[in-house]
PDB file of C-alpha atoms in Angstrom:
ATOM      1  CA  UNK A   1     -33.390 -31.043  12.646  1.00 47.00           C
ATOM      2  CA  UNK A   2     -33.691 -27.609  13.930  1.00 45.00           C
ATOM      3  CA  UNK A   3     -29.618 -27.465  14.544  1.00 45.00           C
ATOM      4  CA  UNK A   4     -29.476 -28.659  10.886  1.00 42.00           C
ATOM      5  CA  UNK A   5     -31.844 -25.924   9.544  1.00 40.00           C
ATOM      6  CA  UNK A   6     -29.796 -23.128  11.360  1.00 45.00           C
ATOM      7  CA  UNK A   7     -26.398 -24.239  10.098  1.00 42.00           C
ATOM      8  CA  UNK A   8     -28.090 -24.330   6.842  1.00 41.00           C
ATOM      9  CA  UNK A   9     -29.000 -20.689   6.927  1.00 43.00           C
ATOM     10  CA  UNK A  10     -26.107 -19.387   8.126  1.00 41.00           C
ATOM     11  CA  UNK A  11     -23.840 -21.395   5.410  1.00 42.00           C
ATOM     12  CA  UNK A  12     -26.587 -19.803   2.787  1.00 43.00           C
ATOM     13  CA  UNK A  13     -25.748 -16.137   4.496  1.00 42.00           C
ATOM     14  CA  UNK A  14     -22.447 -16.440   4.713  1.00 45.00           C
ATOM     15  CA  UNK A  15     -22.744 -17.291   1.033  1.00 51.00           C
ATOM     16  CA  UNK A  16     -24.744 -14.940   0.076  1.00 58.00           C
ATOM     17  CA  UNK A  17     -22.379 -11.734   1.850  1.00 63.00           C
ATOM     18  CA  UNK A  18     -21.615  -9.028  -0.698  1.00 83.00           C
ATOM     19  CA  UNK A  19     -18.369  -8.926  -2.357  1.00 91.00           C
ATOM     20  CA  UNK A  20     -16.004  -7.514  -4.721  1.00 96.00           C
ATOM     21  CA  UNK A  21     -15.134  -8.989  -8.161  1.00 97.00           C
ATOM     22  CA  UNK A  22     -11.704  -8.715  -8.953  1.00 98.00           C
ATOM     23  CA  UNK A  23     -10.861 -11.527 -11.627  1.00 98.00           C
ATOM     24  CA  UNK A  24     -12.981 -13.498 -13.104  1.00 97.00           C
ATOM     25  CA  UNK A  25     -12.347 -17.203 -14.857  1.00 97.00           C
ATOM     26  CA  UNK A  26      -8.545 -15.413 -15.169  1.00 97.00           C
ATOM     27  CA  UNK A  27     -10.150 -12.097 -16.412  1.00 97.00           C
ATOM     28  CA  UNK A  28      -9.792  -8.666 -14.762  1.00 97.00           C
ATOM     29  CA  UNK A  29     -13.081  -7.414 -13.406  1.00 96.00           C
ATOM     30  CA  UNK A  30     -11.495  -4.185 -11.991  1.00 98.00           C
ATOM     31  CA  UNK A  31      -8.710  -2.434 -12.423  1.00 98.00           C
ATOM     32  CA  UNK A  32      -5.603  -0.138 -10.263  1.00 98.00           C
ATOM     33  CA  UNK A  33      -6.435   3.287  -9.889  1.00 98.00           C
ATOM     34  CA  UNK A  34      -3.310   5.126  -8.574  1.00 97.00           C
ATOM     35  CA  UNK A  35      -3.130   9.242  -7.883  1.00 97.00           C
ATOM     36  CA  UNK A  36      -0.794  10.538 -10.768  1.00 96.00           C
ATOM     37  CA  UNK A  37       1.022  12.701  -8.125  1.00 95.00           C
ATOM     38  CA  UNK A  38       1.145   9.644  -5.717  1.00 96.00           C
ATOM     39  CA  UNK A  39       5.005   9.385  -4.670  1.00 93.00           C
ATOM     40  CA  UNK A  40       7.503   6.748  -5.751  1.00 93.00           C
ATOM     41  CA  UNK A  41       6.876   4.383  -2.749  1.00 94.00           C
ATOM     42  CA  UNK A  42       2.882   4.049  -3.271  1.00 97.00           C
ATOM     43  CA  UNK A  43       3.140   3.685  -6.805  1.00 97.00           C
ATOM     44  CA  UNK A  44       5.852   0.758  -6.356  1.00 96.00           C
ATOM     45  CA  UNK A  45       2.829  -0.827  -3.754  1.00 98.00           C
ATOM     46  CA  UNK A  46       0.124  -0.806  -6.943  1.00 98.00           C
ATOM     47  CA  UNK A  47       2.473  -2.201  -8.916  1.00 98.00           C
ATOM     48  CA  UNK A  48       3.370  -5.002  -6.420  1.00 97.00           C
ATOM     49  CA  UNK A  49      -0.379  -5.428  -6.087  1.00 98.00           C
ATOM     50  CA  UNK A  50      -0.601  -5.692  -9.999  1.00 98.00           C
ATOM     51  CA  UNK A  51       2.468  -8.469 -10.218  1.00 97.00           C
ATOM     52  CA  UNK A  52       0.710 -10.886  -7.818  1.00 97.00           C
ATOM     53  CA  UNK A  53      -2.578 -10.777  -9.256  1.00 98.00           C
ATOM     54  CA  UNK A  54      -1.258 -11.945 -12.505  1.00 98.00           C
ATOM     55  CA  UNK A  55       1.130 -14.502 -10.317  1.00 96.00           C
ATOM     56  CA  UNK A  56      -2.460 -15.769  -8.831  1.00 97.00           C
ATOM     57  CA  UNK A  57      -4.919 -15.438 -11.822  1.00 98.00           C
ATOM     58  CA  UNK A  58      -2.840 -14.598 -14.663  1.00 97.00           C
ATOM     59  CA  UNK A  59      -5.202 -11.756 -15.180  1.00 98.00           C
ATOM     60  CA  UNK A  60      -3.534  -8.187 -16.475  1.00 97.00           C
ATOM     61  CA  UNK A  61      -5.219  -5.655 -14.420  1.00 98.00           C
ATOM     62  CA  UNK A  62      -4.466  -1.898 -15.595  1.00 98.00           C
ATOM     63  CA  UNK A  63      -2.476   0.927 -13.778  1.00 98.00           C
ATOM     64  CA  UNK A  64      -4.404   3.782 -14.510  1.00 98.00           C
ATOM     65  CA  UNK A  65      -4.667   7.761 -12.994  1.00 98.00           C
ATOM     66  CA  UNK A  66      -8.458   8.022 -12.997  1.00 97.00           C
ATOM     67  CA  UNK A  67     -11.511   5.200 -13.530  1.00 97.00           C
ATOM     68  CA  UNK A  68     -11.929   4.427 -16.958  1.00 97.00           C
ATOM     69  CA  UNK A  69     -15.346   3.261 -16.864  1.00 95.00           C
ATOM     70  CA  UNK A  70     -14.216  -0.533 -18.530  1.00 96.00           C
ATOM     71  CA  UNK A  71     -15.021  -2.211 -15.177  1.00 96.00           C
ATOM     72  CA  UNK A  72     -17.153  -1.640 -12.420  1.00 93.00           C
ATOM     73  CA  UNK A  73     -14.469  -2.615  -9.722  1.00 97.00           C
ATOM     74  CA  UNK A  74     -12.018  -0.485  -9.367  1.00 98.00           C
ATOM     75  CA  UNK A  75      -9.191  -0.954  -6.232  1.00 98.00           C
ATOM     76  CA  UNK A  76      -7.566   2.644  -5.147  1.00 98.00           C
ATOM     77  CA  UNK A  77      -4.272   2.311  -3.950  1.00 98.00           C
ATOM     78  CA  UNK A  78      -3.706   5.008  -1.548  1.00 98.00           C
ATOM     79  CA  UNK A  79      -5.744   8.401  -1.380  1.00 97.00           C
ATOM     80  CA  UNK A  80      -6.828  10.391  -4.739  1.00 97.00           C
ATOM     81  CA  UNK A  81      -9.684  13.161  -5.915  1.00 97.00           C
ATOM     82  CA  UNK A  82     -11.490   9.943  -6.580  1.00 98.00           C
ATOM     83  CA  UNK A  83     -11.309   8.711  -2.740  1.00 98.00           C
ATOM     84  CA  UNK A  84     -12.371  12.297  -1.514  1.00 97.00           C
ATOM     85  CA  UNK A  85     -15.506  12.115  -4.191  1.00 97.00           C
ATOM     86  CA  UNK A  86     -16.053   8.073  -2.571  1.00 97.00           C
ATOM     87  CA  UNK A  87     -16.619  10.008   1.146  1.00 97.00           C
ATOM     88  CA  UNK A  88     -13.472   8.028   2.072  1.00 98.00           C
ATOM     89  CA  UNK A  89     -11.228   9.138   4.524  1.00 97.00           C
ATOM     90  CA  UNK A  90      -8.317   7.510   6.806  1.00 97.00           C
ATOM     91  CA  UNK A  91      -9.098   6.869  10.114  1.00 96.00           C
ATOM     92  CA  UNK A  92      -6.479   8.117  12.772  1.00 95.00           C
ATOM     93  CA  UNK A  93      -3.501   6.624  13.593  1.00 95.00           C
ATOM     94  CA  UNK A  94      -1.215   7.068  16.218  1.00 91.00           C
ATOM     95  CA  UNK A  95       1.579   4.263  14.840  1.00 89.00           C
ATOM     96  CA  UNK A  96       2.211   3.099  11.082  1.00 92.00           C
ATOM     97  CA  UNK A  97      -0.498   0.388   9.836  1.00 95.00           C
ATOM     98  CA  UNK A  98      -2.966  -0.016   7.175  1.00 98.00           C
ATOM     99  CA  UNK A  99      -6.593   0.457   6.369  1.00 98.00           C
ATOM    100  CA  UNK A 100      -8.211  -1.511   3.670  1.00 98.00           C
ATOM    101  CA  UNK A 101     -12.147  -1.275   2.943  1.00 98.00           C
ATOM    102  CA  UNK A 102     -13.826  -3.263   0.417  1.00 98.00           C
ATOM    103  CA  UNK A 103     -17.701  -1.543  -0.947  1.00 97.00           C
ATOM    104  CA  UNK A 104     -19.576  -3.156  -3.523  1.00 93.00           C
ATOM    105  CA  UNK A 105     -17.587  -1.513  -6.129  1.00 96.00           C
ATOM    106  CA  UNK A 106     -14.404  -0.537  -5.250  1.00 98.00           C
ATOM    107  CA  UNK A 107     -11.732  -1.156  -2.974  1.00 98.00           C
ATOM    108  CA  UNK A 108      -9.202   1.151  -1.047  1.00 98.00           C
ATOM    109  CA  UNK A 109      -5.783   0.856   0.026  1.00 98.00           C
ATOM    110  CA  UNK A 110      -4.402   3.156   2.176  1.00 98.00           C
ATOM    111  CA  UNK A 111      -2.479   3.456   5.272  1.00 97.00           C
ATOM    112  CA  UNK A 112      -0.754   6.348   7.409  1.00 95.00           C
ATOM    113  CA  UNK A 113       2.706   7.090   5.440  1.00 92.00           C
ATOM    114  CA  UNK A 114       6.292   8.798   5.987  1.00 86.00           C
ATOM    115  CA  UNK A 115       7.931   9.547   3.080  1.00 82.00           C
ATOM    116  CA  UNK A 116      11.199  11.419   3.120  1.00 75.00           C
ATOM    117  CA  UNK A 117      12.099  13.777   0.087  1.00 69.00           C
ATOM    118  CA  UNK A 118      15.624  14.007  -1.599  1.00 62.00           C
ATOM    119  CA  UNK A 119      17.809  15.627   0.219  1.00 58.00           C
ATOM    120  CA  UNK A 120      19.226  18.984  -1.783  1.00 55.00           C
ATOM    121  CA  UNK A 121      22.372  18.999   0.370  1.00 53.00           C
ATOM    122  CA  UNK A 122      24.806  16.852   2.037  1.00 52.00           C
ATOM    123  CA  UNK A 123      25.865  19.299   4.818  1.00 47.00           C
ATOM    124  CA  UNK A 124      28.034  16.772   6.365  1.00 54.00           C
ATOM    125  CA  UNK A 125      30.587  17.103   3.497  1.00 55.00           C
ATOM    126  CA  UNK A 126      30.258  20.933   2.782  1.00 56.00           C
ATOM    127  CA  UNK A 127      31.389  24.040   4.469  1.00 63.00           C
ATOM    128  CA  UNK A 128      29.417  26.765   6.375  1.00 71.00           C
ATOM    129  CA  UNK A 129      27.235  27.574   3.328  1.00 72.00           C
ATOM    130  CA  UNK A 130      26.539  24.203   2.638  1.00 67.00           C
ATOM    131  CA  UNK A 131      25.403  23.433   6.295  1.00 70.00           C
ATOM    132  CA  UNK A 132      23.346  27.034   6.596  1.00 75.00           C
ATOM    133  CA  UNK A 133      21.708  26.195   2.818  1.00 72.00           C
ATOM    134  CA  UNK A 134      21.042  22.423   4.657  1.00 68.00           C
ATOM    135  CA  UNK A 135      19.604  24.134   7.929  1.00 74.00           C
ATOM    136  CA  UNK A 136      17.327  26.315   5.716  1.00 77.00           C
ATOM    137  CA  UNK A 137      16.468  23.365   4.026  1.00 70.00           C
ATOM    138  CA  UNK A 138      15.331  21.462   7.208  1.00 68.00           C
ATOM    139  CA  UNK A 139      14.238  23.965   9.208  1.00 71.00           C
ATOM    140  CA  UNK A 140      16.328  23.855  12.196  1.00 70.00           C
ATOM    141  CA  UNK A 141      19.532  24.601  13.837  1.00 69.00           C
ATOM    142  CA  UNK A 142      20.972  21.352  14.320  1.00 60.00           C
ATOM    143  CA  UNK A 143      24.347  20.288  15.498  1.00 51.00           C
ATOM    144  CA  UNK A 144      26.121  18.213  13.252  1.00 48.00           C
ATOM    145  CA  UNK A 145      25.062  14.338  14.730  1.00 42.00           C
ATOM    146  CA  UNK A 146      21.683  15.709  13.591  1.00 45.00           C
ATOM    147  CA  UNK A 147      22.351  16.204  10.058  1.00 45.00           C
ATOM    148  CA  UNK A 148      21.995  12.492   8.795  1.00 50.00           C
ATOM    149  CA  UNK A 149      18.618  12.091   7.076  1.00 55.00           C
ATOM    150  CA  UNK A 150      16.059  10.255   8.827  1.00 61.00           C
ATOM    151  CA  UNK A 151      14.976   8.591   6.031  1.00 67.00           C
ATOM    152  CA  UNK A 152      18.158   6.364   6.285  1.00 72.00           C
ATOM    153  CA  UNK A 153      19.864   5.217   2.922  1.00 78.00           C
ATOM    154  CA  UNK A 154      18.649   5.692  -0.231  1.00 79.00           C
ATOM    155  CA  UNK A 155      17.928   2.694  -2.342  1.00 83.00           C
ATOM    156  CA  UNK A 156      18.734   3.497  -5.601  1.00 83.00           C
ATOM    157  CA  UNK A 157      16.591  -0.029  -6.929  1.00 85.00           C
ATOM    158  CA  UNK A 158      13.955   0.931  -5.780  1.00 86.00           C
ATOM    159  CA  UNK A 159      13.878   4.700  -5.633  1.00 86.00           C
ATOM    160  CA  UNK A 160      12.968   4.951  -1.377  1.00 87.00           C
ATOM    161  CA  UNK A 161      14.547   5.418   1.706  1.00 83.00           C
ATOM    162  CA  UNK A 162      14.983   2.593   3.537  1.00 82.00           C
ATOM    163  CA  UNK A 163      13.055   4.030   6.374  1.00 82.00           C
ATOM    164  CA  UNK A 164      10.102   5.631   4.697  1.00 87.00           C
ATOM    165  CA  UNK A 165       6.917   4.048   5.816  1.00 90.00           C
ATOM    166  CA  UNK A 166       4.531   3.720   2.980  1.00 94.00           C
ATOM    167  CA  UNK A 167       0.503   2.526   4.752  1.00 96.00           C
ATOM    168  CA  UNK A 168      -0.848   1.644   1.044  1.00 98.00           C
ATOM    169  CA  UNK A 169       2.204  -0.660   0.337  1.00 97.00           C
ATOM    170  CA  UNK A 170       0.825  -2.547   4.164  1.00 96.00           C
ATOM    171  CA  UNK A 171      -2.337  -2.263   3.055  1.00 98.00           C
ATOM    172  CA  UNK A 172      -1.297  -4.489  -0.419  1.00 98.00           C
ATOM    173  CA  UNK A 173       0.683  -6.680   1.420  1.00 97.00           C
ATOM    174  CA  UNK A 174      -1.899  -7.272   3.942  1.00 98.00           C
ATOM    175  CA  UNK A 175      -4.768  -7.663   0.950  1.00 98.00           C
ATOM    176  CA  UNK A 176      -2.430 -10.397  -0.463  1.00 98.00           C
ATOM    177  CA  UNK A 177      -1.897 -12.306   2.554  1.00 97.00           C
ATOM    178  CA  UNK A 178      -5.537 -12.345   2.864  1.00 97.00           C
ATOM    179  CA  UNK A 179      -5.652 -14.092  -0.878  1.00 97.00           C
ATOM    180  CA  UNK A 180      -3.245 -16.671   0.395  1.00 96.00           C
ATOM    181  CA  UNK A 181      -0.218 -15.378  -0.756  1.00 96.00           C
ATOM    182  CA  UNK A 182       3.094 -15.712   2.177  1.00 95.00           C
ATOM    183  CA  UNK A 183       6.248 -14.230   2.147  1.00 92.00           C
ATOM    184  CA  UNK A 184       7.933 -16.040   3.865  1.00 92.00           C
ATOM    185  CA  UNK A 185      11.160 -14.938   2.672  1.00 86.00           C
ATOM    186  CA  UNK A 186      12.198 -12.572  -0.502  1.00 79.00           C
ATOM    187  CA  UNK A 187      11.754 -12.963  -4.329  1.00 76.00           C
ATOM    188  CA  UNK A 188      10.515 -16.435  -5.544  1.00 76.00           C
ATOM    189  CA  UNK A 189      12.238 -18.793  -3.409  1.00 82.00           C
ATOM    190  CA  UNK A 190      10.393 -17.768  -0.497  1.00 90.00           C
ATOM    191  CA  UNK A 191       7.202 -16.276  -1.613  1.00 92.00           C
ATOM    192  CA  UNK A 192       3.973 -18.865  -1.601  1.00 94.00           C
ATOM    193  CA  UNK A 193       1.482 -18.092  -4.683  1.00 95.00           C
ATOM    194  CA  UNK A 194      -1.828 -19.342  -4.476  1.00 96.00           C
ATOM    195  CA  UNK A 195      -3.566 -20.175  -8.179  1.00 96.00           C
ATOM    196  CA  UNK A 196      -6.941 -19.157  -8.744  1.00 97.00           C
ATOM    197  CA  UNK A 197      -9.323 -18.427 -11.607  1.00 97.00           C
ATOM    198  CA  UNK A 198     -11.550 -15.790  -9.487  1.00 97.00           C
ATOM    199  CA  UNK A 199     -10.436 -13.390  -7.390  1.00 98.00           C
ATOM    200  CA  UNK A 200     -12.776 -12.422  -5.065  1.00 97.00           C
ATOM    201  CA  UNK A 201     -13.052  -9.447  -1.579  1.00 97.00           C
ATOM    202  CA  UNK A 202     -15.444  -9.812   0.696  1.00 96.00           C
ATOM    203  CA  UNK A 203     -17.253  -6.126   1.871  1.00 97.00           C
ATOM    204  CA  UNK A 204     -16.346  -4.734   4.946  1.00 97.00           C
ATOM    205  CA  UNK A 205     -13.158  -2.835   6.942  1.00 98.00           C
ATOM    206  CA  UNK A 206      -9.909  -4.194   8.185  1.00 98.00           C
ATOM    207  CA  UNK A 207      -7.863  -1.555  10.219  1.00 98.00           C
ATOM    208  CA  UNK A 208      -4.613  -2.169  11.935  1.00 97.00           C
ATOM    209  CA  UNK A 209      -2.049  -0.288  13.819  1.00 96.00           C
ATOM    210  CA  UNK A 210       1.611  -1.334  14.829  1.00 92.00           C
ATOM    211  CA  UNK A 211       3.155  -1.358  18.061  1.00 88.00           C
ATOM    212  CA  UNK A 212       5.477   0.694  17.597  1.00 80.00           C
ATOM    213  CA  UNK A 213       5.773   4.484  16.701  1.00 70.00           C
ATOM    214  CA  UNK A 214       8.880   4.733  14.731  1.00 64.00           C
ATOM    215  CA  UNK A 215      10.420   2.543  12.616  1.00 60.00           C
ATOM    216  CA  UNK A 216      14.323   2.341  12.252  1.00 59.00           C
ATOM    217  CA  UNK A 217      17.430   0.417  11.414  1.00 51.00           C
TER     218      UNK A 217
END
């Protein structure tokens, strides 16, 4: 009897932990807030985190630059004025990974990101100006093997290097596999959707680093 009563109250805590509402009965409950300066590869991540709530709920949820005030969960993807004002900050990393926290009303994304800019020259077709204009550019005096950009190719689909390493696009991706959704191989074919009416985050921290320091093809 006394086992009985124990598992009884820890089912009732369990089921009575805080959490976040995100959709509810297929409605949005919150919605994306996204920096308005936030660079192409973080934006792409809240709108990948938009697409697959719909896929799950079929709930909408908005894309916006600041809190609107129309729900009282809102889900930051990556670091904004709002964040700072939340007391959030990213804890340190010493490899690429992800942190997401879940509060009673709002939810960060973030992660520790490399994003390459556009290059301005391509000193490995120009002359001496063009490779002292690309040194300028970089910073350095490097020989010519060094001149490739470390951001590797440019995808032109998706507006990134291939190598830029973006910690709020982990953090979605790591948020979704946490709903149930698997990717176990790309687009449609090989991506598992879960379908649910309410979409719901439990409160608390999940931080994770790689094992590795660089990533490259």
């Amino acid at each position: 009897m006394k086992k009985f009563l124990l598992l009884t109250a820890l089912l009732s805590a369990s089921a009575a932990l805080p959490a976040l509402d995100v959709v509810k009965n297929g409605k949005p409950c919150a919605e994306i807030v996204l920096d308005a300066k936030a660079p192409r590869g973080v934006k792409l991540a809240a709108k990948d985190l938009q697409d697959h709530l719909k896929k799950i709920s079929g709930a909408q949820l908005e894309i916006v630059n600041a809190p609107t005030g129309k729900f009282a969960s809102r889900i930051f993807v990556g670091e904004s004025e709002y964040t700072k004002k939340l007391g959030y900050s990213l804890p340190k990393f010493s490899n690429s990974g992800y942190d997401i926290l879940v509060a009673k009303d709002y939810a960060v994304l973030n992660g520790p990101s490399t994003i390459y800019p556009p290059l301005k020259f391509d000193s490995r077709r120009g002359g001496k100006k063009e490779v002292a204009a690309y040194q300028e550019y970089v910073g350095g005096k490097y020989e010519l093997f060094c001149f490739d950009h470390g951001g590797g190719k440019f995808r032109k689909s998706l507006g990134i290097y291939a190598n830029d390493d973006i910690g709020p696009f982990h953090a979605v991706s790591a948020l979704l596999e946490s709903l149930g959704v698997r990717f176990y191989a790309p687009y449609e074919d090989g991506t598992v959707i879960p379908e649910m009416k309410d979409v719901v985050l439990k409160e608390g921290r999940t931080t994770r680093e790689a094992a590795y320091a660089r990533r490259d093809w």
